[in-house]
XYZ file of C-alpha atoms in Angstrom:
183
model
C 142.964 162.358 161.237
C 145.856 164.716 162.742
C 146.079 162.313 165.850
C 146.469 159.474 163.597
C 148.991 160.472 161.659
C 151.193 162.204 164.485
C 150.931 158.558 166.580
C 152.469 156.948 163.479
C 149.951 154.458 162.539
C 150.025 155.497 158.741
C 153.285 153.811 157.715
C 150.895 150.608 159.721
C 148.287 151.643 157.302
C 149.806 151.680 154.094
C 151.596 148.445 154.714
C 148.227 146.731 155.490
C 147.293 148.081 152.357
C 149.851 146.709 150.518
C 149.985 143.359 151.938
C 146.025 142.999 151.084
C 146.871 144.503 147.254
C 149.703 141.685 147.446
C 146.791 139.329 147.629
C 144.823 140.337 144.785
C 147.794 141.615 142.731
C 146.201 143.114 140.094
C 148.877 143.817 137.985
C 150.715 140.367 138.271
C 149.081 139.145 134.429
C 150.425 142.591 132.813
C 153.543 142.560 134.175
C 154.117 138.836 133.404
C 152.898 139.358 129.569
C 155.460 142.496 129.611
C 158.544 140.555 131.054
C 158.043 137.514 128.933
C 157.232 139.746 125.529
C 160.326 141.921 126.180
C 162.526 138.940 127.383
C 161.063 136.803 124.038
C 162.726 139.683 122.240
C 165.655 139.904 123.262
C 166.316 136.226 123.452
C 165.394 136.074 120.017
C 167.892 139.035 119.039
C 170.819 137.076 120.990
C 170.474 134.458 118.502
C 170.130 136.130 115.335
C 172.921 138.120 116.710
C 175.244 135.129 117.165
C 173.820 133.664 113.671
C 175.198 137.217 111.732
C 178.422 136.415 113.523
C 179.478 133.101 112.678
C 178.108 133.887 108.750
C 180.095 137.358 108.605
C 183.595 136.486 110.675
C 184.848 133.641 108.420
C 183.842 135.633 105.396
C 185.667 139.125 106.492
C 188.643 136.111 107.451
C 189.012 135.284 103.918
C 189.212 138.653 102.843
C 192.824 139.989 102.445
C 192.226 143.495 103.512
C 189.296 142.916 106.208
C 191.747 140.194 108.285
C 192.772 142.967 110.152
C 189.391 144.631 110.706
C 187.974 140.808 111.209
C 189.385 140.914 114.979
C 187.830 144.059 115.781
C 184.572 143.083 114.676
C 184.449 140.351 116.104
C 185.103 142.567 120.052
C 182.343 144.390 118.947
C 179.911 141.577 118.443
C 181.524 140.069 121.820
C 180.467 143.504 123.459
C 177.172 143.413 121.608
C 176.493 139.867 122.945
C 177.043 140.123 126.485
C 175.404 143.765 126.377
C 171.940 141.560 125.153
C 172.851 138.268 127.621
C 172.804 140.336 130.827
C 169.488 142.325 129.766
C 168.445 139.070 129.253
C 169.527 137.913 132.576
C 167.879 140.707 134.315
C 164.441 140.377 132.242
C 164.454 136.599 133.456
C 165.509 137.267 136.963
C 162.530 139.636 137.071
C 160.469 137.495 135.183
C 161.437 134.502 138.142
C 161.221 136.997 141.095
C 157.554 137.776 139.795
C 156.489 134.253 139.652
C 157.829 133.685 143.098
C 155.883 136.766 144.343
C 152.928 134.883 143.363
C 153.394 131.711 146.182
C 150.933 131.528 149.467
C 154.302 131.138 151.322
C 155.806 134.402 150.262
C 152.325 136.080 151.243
C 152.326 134.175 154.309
C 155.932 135.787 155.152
C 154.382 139.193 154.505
C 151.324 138.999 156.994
C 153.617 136.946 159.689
C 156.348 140.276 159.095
C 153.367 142.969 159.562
C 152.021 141.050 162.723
C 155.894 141.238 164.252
C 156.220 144.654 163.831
C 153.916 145.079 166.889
C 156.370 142.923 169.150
C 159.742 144.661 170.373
C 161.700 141.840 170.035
C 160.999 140.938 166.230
C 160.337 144.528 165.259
C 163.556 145.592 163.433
C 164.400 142.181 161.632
C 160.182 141.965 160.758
C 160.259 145.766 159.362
C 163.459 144.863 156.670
C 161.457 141.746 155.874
C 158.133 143.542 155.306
C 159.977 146.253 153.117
C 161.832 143.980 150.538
C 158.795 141.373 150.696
C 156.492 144.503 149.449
C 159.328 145.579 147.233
C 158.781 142.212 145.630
C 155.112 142.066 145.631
C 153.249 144.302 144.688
C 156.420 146.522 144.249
C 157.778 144.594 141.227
C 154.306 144.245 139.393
C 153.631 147.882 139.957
C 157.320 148.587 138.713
C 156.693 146.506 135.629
C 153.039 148.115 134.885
C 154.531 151.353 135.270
C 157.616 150.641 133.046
C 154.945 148.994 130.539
C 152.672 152.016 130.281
C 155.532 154.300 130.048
C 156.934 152.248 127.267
C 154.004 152.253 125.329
C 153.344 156.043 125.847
C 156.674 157.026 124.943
C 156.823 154.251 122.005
C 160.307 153.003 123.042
C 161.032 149.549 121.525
C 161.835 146.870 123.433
C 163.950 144.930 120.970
C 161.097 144.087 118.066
C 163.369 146.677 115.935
C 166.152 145.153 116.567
C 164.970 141.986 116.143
C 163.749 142.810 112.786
C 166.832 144.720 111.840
C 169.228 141.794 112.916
C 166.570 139.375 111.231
C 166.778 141.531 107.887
C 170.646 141.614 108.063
C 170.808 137.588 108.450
C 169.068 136.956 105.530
C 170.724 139.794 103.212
C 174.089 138.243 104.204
C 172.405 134.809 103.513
C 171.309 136.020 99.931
C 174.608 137.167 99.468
C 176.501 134.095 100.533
C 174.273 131.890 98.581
C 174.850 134.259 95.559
C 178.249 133.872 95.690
C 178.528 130.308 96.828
C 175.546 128.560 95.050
C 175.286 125.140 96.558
């Protein structure tokens, strides 16, 4: 076992490993439920979010004495908004990278990068391709399992709160509105 690891053949090893768990990829239905769920959410909050703007703007506009405020609340909503639209953007550039993990052809670039790390001439450009091709797969559905277990351990939310919270506020404002406007 000492002459094995002091040749170097365990970095060889684990790759093998890896490319074979790539394969099977165990965690690839977890980690897509988990990206779509949280990516669902937040989706979902974007639009409630943009709903609770265009109801409360106009009525803060008409307001004497909230005109001023209506500008700044409307920055913070802006900030709000593209806060939520590039966690959305990273959930489904995730989400895509994990479906495109899941093609023969991306597997078949794995195994054809592990076989040309044992030629000189391919070995450098093989190794970089090898390490962000197992980065992808399994890397990324391990990532996701991990950050999917953690979240439910911990109980962080991934946006169902705020979903319900923004949800909540829409229709209090729509009560409101409807109250004071009947049709």
């Amino acid at each position: 076992m000492n002459n094995f690891l002091k040749k170097g053949y365990l970095p060889y090893l684990i790759s093998g490993i890896l490319i074979l768990l790539s394969f099977f990829n165990p965690f690839y239905n977890s980690a897509i439920s988990f990206e779509d769920k949280a990516s669902k959410e937040i989706s979902e909050s974007i639009l409630l979010l943009e709903e609770i703007e265009t109801l409360t703007i106009p009525l803060a506009e008409t307001i004497p004495f909230l005109k001023s405020w209506a500008h700044t609340y409307e920055n913070d909503f802006d900030k709000l908004l593209s806060y939520l639209n590039f966690a959305d953007l990273l959930m489904l550039l995730q989400l895509g990278i994990l479906k495109l993990s899941e093609w023969w052809v991306f597997k078949l670039v794995l195994v054809i990068s592990f076989l040309g790390l044992f030629t000189n001439y391919t070995k450098s450009i093989c190794k970089n391709l090898l390490i962000i091709g197992l980065l992808i797969t399994p890397g990324l559905g391990i990532y996701t399992q991990l950050l999917s277990s953690l979240s439910n351990q911990m109980e962080i939310d991934l946006g169902a709160d705020l979903k319900s919270n923004l949800l909540a506020t829409k229709d209090s404002i729509n009560t409101k509105k409807n109250f004071i406007n009947p049709l």
